[in-house]
Coordinates of C-alpha atoms in Angstrom, one line a residue:
M128 CA 102.8 -39.6 -240.1
K129 CA 101.5 -37.2 -242.5
K130 CA 102.0 -33.5 -242.1
S131 CA 98.2 -32.8 -241.9
Q132 CA 97.8 -35.2 -239.0
A133 CA 100.7 -33.6 -237.1
Y134 CA 99.1 -30.2 -237.4
R135 CA 95.8 -31.6 -236.0
Y136 CA 97.6 -33.2 -233.0
L137 CA 99.4 -29.9 -232.3
A138 CA 96.1 -28.0 -232.5
V139 CA 94.5 -30.4 -229.9
V140 CA 97.5 -30.0 -227.6
I141 CA 97.3 -26.2 -227.8
V142 CA 93.6 -26.3 -227.0
L143 CA 94.1 -28.6 -224.0
L144 CA 96.9 -26.3 -222.7
V145 CA 94.8 -23.2 -223.0
G146 CA 91.9 -24.9 -221.3
A147 CA 94.0 -26.1 -218.4
G148 CA 95.5 -22.6 -217.9
T149 CA 92.0 -21.0 -217.8
A150 CA 90.8 -23.5 -215.2
L151 CA 93.9 -22.9 -213.1
A152 CA 93.4 -19.1 -213.3
A153 CA 89.8 -19.5 -212.3
K154 CA 90.8 -21.6 -209.3
I155 CA 93.3 -19.1 -208.1
S156 CA 90.8 -16.3 -208.4
T157 CA 88.2 -18.2 -206.6
S158 CA 90.6 -19.2 -203.8
G159 CA 91.6 -15.5 -203.4
S160 CA 88.1 -14.4 -203.2
S161 CA 87.4 -17.1 -200.6
T162 CA 90.4 -16.0 -198.5
T163 CA 89.2 -12.4 -198.5
K164 CA 85.8 -13.4 -197.5
R165 CA 87.0 -15.5 -194.6
T166 CA 89.2 -12.7 -193.3
A167 CA 86.2 -10.4 -193.1
R168 CA 84.3 -12.9 -191.2
K169 CA 83.4 -11.9 -187.6
V170 CA 85.0 -13.8 -184.8
N171 CA 82.9 -14.8 -181.7
E172 CA 84.9 -15.4 -178.5
S173 CA 83.7 -17.7 -175.8
N174 CA 82.2 -16.2 -172.6
R175 CA 85.4 -17.1 -170.7
T176 CA 87.6 -15.3 -173.2
Q177 CA 85.4 -12.2 -173.3
A178 CA 85.5 -12.0 -169.5
R179 CA 89.3 -12.2 -169.5
I180 CA 89.6 -9.5 -172.2
S181 CA 87.3 -7.3 -170.0
R182 CA 89.6 -7.8 -167.0
L183 CA 92.7 -7.0 -169.0
R184 CA 91.1 -3.8 -170.3
H185 CA 90.1 -2.8 -166.8
S186 CA 93.6 -3.5 -165.3
R187 CA 95.2 -1.4 -168.0
R188 CA 93.0 1.5 -167.2
L189 CA 93.8 1.2 -163.5
G190 CA 97.5 1.0 -164.2
Y191 CA 97.4 4.2 -166.3
T192 CA 95.5 5.9 -163.5
R193 CA 98.0 5.0 -160.9
R194 CA 100.9 6.2 -163.0
S195 CA 99.0 9.4 -163.6
R196 CA 98.4 9.9 -159.8
R197 CA 102.1 9.4 -159.1
R198 CA 103.0 12.1 -161.6
H199 CA 100.5 14.5 -160.0
R200 CA 101.3 13.7 -156.3
Y201 CA 99.9 16.4 -153.9
Y202 CA 102.3 18.1 -151.5
E203 CA 100.9 20.1 -148.6
R204 CA 102.4 23.6 -148.5
F205 CA 103.3 25.2 -145.2
T206 CA 103.7 28.9 -144.6
A207 CA 104.9 28.7 -140.9
N208 CA 108.5 28.5 -139.9
S209 CA 109.7 25.5 -137.8
F210 CA 112.7 27.4 -136.5
A211 CA 112.8 30.5 -134.2
T212 CA 114.2 33.7 -135.6
S213 CA 114.4 35.4 -132.2
D214 CA 114.8 34.6 -128.5
L215 CA 111.7 32.6 -127.6
T216 CA 112.2 33.1 -123.9
S217 CA 112.1 36.9 -124.1
G218 CA 109.4 38.1 -121.8
D219 CA 109.1 34.9 -119.8
F220 CA 108.5 35.3 -116.0
N221 CA 110.7 32.7 -114.5
A222 CA 111.5 33.9 -110.9
G223 CA 109.2 31.2 -109.5
E224 CA 110.3 28.3 -111.7
D225 CA 112.7 25.5 -111.0
P226 CA 116.0 26.7 -112.6
V227 CA 117.3 23.2 -113.4
V228 CA 114.1 22.1 -115.1
R229 CA 113.8 25.3 -117.0
Q230 CA 117.4 25.2 -118.3
A231 CA 116.8 21.6 -119.4
A232 CA 113.7 22.6 -121.2
I233 CA 115.5 25.5 -123.0
D234 CA 118.4 23.4 -124.0
A235 CA 116.2 20.6 -125.2
L236 CA 114.0 22.9 -127.3
G237 CA 116.9 24.5 -129.0
N238 CA 115.9 26.7 -132.0
M239 CA 112.7 24.9 -132.7
N240 CA 109.6 27.1 -132.8
G241 CA 107.6 25.8 -129.8
T242 CA 107.1 25.6 -126.1
V243 CA 108.0 23.2 -123.3
V244 CA 105.9 23.0 -120.1
A245 CA 107.0 20.9 -117.1
I246 CA 104.4 20.2 -114.3
D247 CA 104.6 18.5 -110.9
P248 CA 101.5 16.2 -111.1
T249 CA 101.4 15.8 -107.3
N250 CA 100.2 19.4 -106.8
G251 CA 99.7 21.1 -110.2
R252 CA 102.7 23.4 -109.9
I253 CA 104.3 24.5 -113.2
L254 CA 108.0 23.9 -112.7
A255 CA 109.0 25.5 -116.0
M256 CA 107.2 27.2 -118.9
V257 CA 109.5 28.0 -121.8
N258 CA 108.1 30.5 -124.4
Q259 CA 105.2 31.5 -122.3
K260 CA 103.6 33.5 -125.1
L261 CA 102.9 30.3 -127.0
A262 CA 102.3 28.2 -123.9
L263 CA 99.5 30.6 -122.8
S264 CA 98.0 31.0 -126.2
E265 CA 94.8 29.4 -127.5
G266 CA 97.0 26.5 -128.7
G267 CA 95.9 24.6 -131.8
T268 CA 94.4 21.4 -133.1
P269 CA 95.2 18.7 -130.6
C270 CA 95.9 16.2 -133.4
S271 CA 96.3 12.6 -132.0
T272 CA 96.7 13.7 -128.4
I273 CA 92.9 13.8 -128.3
K274 CA 93.0 10.0 -128.3
L275 CA 93.9 10.0 -124.6
S276 CA 90.5 11.6 -123.8
V277 CA 88.7 9.3 -126.2
G278 CA 90.4 6.2 -124.9
L279 CA 89.5 7.0 -121.3
A280 CA 85.9 7.8 -122.3
A281 CA 85.5 4.4 -124.1
L282 CA 87.1 2.5 -121.1
S283 CA 84.8 4.4 -118.6
E284 CA 81.7 3.5 -120.6
G285 CA 82.7 -0.2 -120.8
I286 CA 82.9 -0.1 -124.6
I287 CA 86.4 -1.6 -124.7
T288 CA 89.2 -3.0 -122.6
R289 CA 92.8 -2.9 -123.6
N290 CA 92.4 -6.3 -125.3
T291 CA 89.1 -5.7 -127.1
P292 CA 89.6 -6.1 -130.8
V293 CA 88.0 -3.3 -132.8
K294 CA 87.4 -3.6 -136.5
I295 CA 89.4 -1.2 -138.6
G296 CA 89.1 -2.9 -142.0
P297 CA 87.4 -5.8 -143.9
R298 CA 89.6 -8.3 -142.1
A299 CA 91.7 -6.1 -139.8
Y300 CA 91.3 -5.6 -136.0
M301 CA 93.3 -3.7 -133.5
T302 CA 93.4 -3.4 -129.7
L303 CA 93.8 -0.3 -127.6
T304 CA 97.4 -0.9 -126.8
E305 CA 98.4 -1.2 -130.5
A306 CA 96.1 1.7 -131.4
L307 CA 97.8 4.1 -128.9
A308 CA 101.3 2.9 -129.8
K309 CA 100.8 3.4 -133.5
S310 CA 98.2 6.2 -133.2
N311 CA 95.7 4.5 -135.5
N312 CA 93.1 6.9 -136.7
L313 CA 90.6 4.3 -137.9
Y314 CA 90.5 2.7 -134.4
F315 CA 89.6 6.0 -132.6
E316 CA 87.2 7.0 -135.3
A317 CA 85.3 3.8 -134.6
L318 CA 85.3 4.5 -130.9
G319 CA 84.1 8.0 -131.5
R320 CA 81.1 6.8 -133.6
K321 CA 80.3 4.2 -130.9
L322 CA 80.4 6.7 -128.1
G323 CA 78.5 9.4 -130.0
F324 CA 79.2 13.2 -129.7
E325 CA 77.3 13.7 -126.5
R326 CA 79.5 11.3 -124.5
V327 CA 82.7 12.3 -126.2
H328 CA 82.0 16.0 -125.3
R329 CA 81.0 15.2 -121.7
Y330 CA 84.2 13.3 -121.0
A331 CA 86.4 15.8 -122.7
T332 CA 85.1 18.7 -120.7
Q333 CA 85.3 16.6 -117.5
F334 CA 89.0 16.1 -118.3
G335 CA 89.5 19.9 -118.5
L336 CA 89.2 20.6 -122.3
G337 CA 87.3 23.7 -123.1
E338 CA 88.1 25.5 -119.8
L339 CA 91.0 27.4 -118.3
A340 CA 93.6 25.0 -116.9
G341 CA 95.4 27.5 -114.8
Y342 CA 94.5 29.3 -111.6
N343 CA 95.0 33.1 -112.0
I344 CA 97.7 32.7 -114.6
E345 CA 98.0 36.1 -116.3
G346 CA 97.7 35.9 -120.1
E347 CA 96.2 32.4 -120.3
H348 CA 93.9 32.0 -123.2
L349 CA 91.0 29.5 -123.5
G350 CA 91.1 26.5 -125.7
V351 CA 87.7 25.7 -127.2
Y352 CA 85.8 22.5 -127.3
P353 CA 82.7 22.9 -129.5
D354 CA 79.2 22.3 -128.3
E355 CA 78.2 20.8 -131.7
E356 CA 79.5 17.9 -133.6
L357 CA 81.7 18.5 -136.7
D358 CA 79.8 18.5 -139.9
A359 CA 79.4 15.0 -141.3
K360 CA 80.9 16.1 -144.6
L361 CA 84.1 17.0 -142.7
G362 CA 84.2 13.7 -140.9
G363 CA 81.8 14.2 -138.0
V364 CA 82.6 12.9 -134.5
G365 CA 85.0 10.3 -135.9
R366 CA 87.3 13.0 -137.2
M367 CA 87.1 14.9 -133.9
C368 CA 88.2 11.7 -132.1
S369 CA 91.1 10.9 -134.4
F370 CA 92.6 14.2 -135.4
G371 CA 90.9 16.6 -133.0
D372 CA 89.4 18.6 -135.9
G373 CA 87.2 21.5 -134.8
I374 CA 88.9 21.5 -131.3
S375 CA 91.4 24.0 -130.0
M376 CA 93.6 22.8 -127.1
T377 CA 96.3 24.6 -125.1
P378 CA 99.5 23.1 -123.8
L379 CA 98.3 23.8 -120.3
Q380 CA 95.0 21.9 -120.8
L381 CA 96.9 18.9 -122.1
G382 CA 99.3 19.1 -119.3
A383 CA 96.6 19.2 -116.6
M384 CA 94.9 16.2 -118.1
V385 CA 98.1 14.1 -118.3
A386 CA 99.0 15.2 -114.8
A387 CA 95.7 13.8 -113.6
M388 CA 96.6 10.5 -115.3
A389 CA 100.0 10.5 -113.7
N390 CA 98.7 11.0 -110.2
G391 CA 95.8 8.6 -110.3
G392 CA 92.9 11.0 -111.1
T393 CA 93.2 14.3 -109.4
L394 CA 92.7 17.2 -111.8
Y395 CA 94.6 20.2 -110.3
Y396 CA 94.4 23.8 -111.2
L397 CA 97.8 24.5 -112.7
Q398 CA 99.7 27.3 -110.8
H399 CA 102.7 29.2 -112.0
P400 CA 104.5 30.9 -109.1
T401 CA 106.2 34.1 -110.2
S402 CA 108.4 34.8 -107.1
P403 CA 110.1 33.0 -104.2
E404 CA 107.4 34.3 -101.9
E405 CA 104.7 32.6 -104.0
I406 CA 106.7 29.3 -103.9
L407 CA 106.9 29.5 -100.1
N408 CA 103.1 30.1 -99.8
F409 CA 102.2 27.6 -102.5
Q410 CA 99.0 25.6 -101.8
P411 CA 97.6 23.0 -104.3
K412 CA 94.1 23.7 -105.6
V413 CA 92.0 20.7 -106.7
K414 CA 89.5 21.3 -109.6
R415 CA 87.9 17.9 -109.5
T416 CA 88.5 14.2 -109.0
L417 CA 88.3 12.0 -112.1
E418 CA 87.1 8.4 -111.8
I419 CA 89.8 7.1 -114.0
A420 CA 92.1 5.2 -111.6
N421 CA 90.8 1.7 -112.7
Y422 CA 91.4 2.5 -116.3
L423 CA 94.9 4.0 -116.1
P424 CA 96.7 0.6 -116.4
E425 CA 94.7 0.0 -119.6
M426 CA 96.0 3.2 -121.0
S427 CA 99.5 3.0 -119.7
D428 CA 100.4 -0.1 -121.8
G429 CA 99.7 1.7 -125.0
M430 CA 101.4 4.9 -123.9
A431 CA 104.5 2.9 -122.9
A432 CA 104.4 1.0 -126.3
A433 CA 104.3 4.3 -128.1
V434 CA 107.7 5.2 -126.6
Q435 CA 109.0 1.7 -126.9
Y436 CA 108.3 1.0 -130.6
G437 CA 105.5 3.3 -131.7
T438 CA 105.2 7.0 -132.8
A439 CA 107.2 8.3 -129.8
R440 CA 110.2 6.0 -130.2
P441 CA 112.6 8.9 -131.1
L442 CA 112.5 9.7 -127.3
R443 CA 114.5 6.6 -126.6
V444 CA 117.3 8.0 -128.9
N445 CA 118.0 10.5 -126.1
F446 CA 116.7 8.8 -123.0
S447 CA 116.2 5.1 -122.0
E448 CA 117.1 5.2 -118.3
E449 CA 113.5 5.0 -117.1
Q450 CA 110.2 4.0 -118.7
I451 CA 108.3 6.9 -120.1
L452 CA 104.6 6.9 -121.0
G453 CA 103.6 9.3 -123.7
K454 CA 101.4 10.2 -126.7
T455 CA 102.3 12.1 -129.8
G456 CA 100.2 14.2 -132.2
T457 CA 100.8 15.5 -135.7
C458 CA 98.5 17.4 -138.0
S459 CA 98.2 20.7 -139.8
N460 CA 95.8 23.6 -140.2
S461 CA 95.9 26.6 -142.6
G462 CA 99.5 26.2 -143.5
T463 CA 100.8 25.5 -140.0
R464 CA 101.9 22.1 -138.9
Y465 CA 101.6 21.1 -135.2
G466 CA 103.7 18.6 -133.3
W467 CA 102.6 17.5 -129.8
F468 CA 104.0 15.2 -127.2
A469 CA 102.8 14.7 -123.6
S470 CA 104.5 12.3 -121.2
Y471 CA 105.5 11.3 -117.6
A472 CA 108.0 8.9 -116.1
N473 CA 106.6 5.6 -114.8
T474 CA 108.5 5.8 -111.5
S475 CA 107.6 6.1 -107.9
Y476 CA 109.3 9.5 -107.7
G477 CA 109.8 12.6 -109.9
R478 CA 106.8 12.0 -112.2
I479 CA 107.4 15.3 -114.0
V480 CA 104.7 15.8 -116.7
T481 CA 106.3 17.2 -119.8
V482 CA 104.3 18.8 -122.7
V483 CA 106.0 19.8 -125.9
F484 CA 104.1 21.8 -128.5
L485 CA 105.7 22.8 -131.8
E486 CA 104.5 25.0 -134.6
G487 CA 106.0 25.3 -138.1
G488 CA 106.3 23.5 -141.4
R489 CA 107.4 20.1 -142.6
P490 CA 110.2 19.6 -140.0
T491 CA 107.5 20.0 -137.2
Y492 CA 105.8 16.8 -136.1
G493 CA 104.9 14.7 -133.1
P494 CA 108.0 12.4 -133.1
K495 CA 110.2 15.5 -133.1
A496 CA 108.4 16.7 -130.0
A497 CA 109.0 13.3 -128.4
E498 CA 112.7 13.6 -129.2
I499 CA 112.9 17.0 -127.5
A500 CA 111.2 15.6 -124.4
G501 CA 113.7 12.8 -124.3
R502 CA 116.5 15.3 -124.5
A503 CA 115.1 17.2 -121.5
C504 CA 114.8 14.0 -119.5
T505 CA 118.5 13.2 -120.2
I506 CA 119.6 16.6 -119.0
I507 CA 117.4 16.4 -115.8
A508 CA 118.6 12.8 -115.1
S509 CA 122.2 13.9 -115.2
S510 CA 121.7 16.8 -112.8
P511 CA 121.5 17.0 -109.0
L512 CA 117.8 17.5 -109.4
K513 CA 117.3 13.7 -109.7
T514 CA 118.5 13.3 -106.1
L515 CA 116.2 16.1 -105.0
L516 CA 113.3 14.5 -106.7
R517 CA 113.8 11.3 -104.7
K518 CA 113.5 13.4 -101.5
R519 CA 110.3 15.1 -102.6
E520 CA 108.2 12.0 -101.6
R521 CA 109.5 12.2 -98.0
L522 CA 109.4 16.0 -97.4
P523 CA 106.4 18.2 -96.3
L524 CA 105.5 20.9 -98.8
A525 CA 106.8 23.8 -96.6
S526 CA 110.2 22.1 -96.3
L527 CA 110.2 21.3 -100.0
N528 CA 109.6 24.9 -101.0
K529 CA 112.7 26.0 -99.1
L530 CA 114.8 23.8 -101.3
Y531 CA 114.1 26.0 -104.3

């Protein structure tokens, strides 16, 4: 092959190689541009995917909110002291009290800031009143003990029986027995709204709230039951029937009402003898008769359940010899926490009504009051007074008074 032909072939090859390289570069450039263009393209999800993304975003927001709430949890601050710093019995007039019951109440209360009142439900006599300054004061918010009055009112009006299911949630119902045992607020709020303020007020005053419970007891203050319903913004009649908001109740008022429940419906004036002579001349004084006898079995199941497995079960830590019927109450007002418990023994003798009312801070609450009542029951049950109580049913009042 001639040299000139070789140069021509070489030139053709070079031209072909250069052309192929340019085409390849153009292809790569075009492909890169296409890729960039596809990346910038908007993606349209299906309706199902969009709904799922929305749910996920919502759940994340809720999760963050819950964590935030846990970090900023609110703690109620109390300014009152749950424990006594001085002798609570100083100034008490006890010459006409039962010495065994009084000592049991003192020992059971210990150093807790509160009062214990023991009442004979068969005649209204106050057997013991420890820390009389507090017992005779205007008291405080009744908390969940107001549910006794509300329950009796609803039974009397035929709104419920012990087995009537009352709606407390979208798919939740509760009966009177369970509501008393667990002190369910939603249940009694529903009863309060069903009754209405006028009927709630009428029954409460009939049971002795809002009036003096004692007969010529020096220093007794009046608990107040308002004539108007609590403002709706504050919970209205429902809140009054679950927490007792807007109401002031004294230990004596609660004791008189529970004594009427223990004896079948007789509301006595409470009397506090202050000397042996007053004991000897003691005569019961009836305030009025309550038409509640038919409804007491309906209430007693729930009150027994409260002690057996409900809010008052700490009582059984100290006392399980007899069945006790009771109701607790816990709430607070203006930096002071209240703990209530009212009870009586379900026996044919010695149905002493016991009311424990505590004031203080965080250690003060209804179950603690129930524990104190159980301690008092244990002390009394182990004393000679138990034998005396059995005799009470068979002795005339004049002979009974001589035993003290």
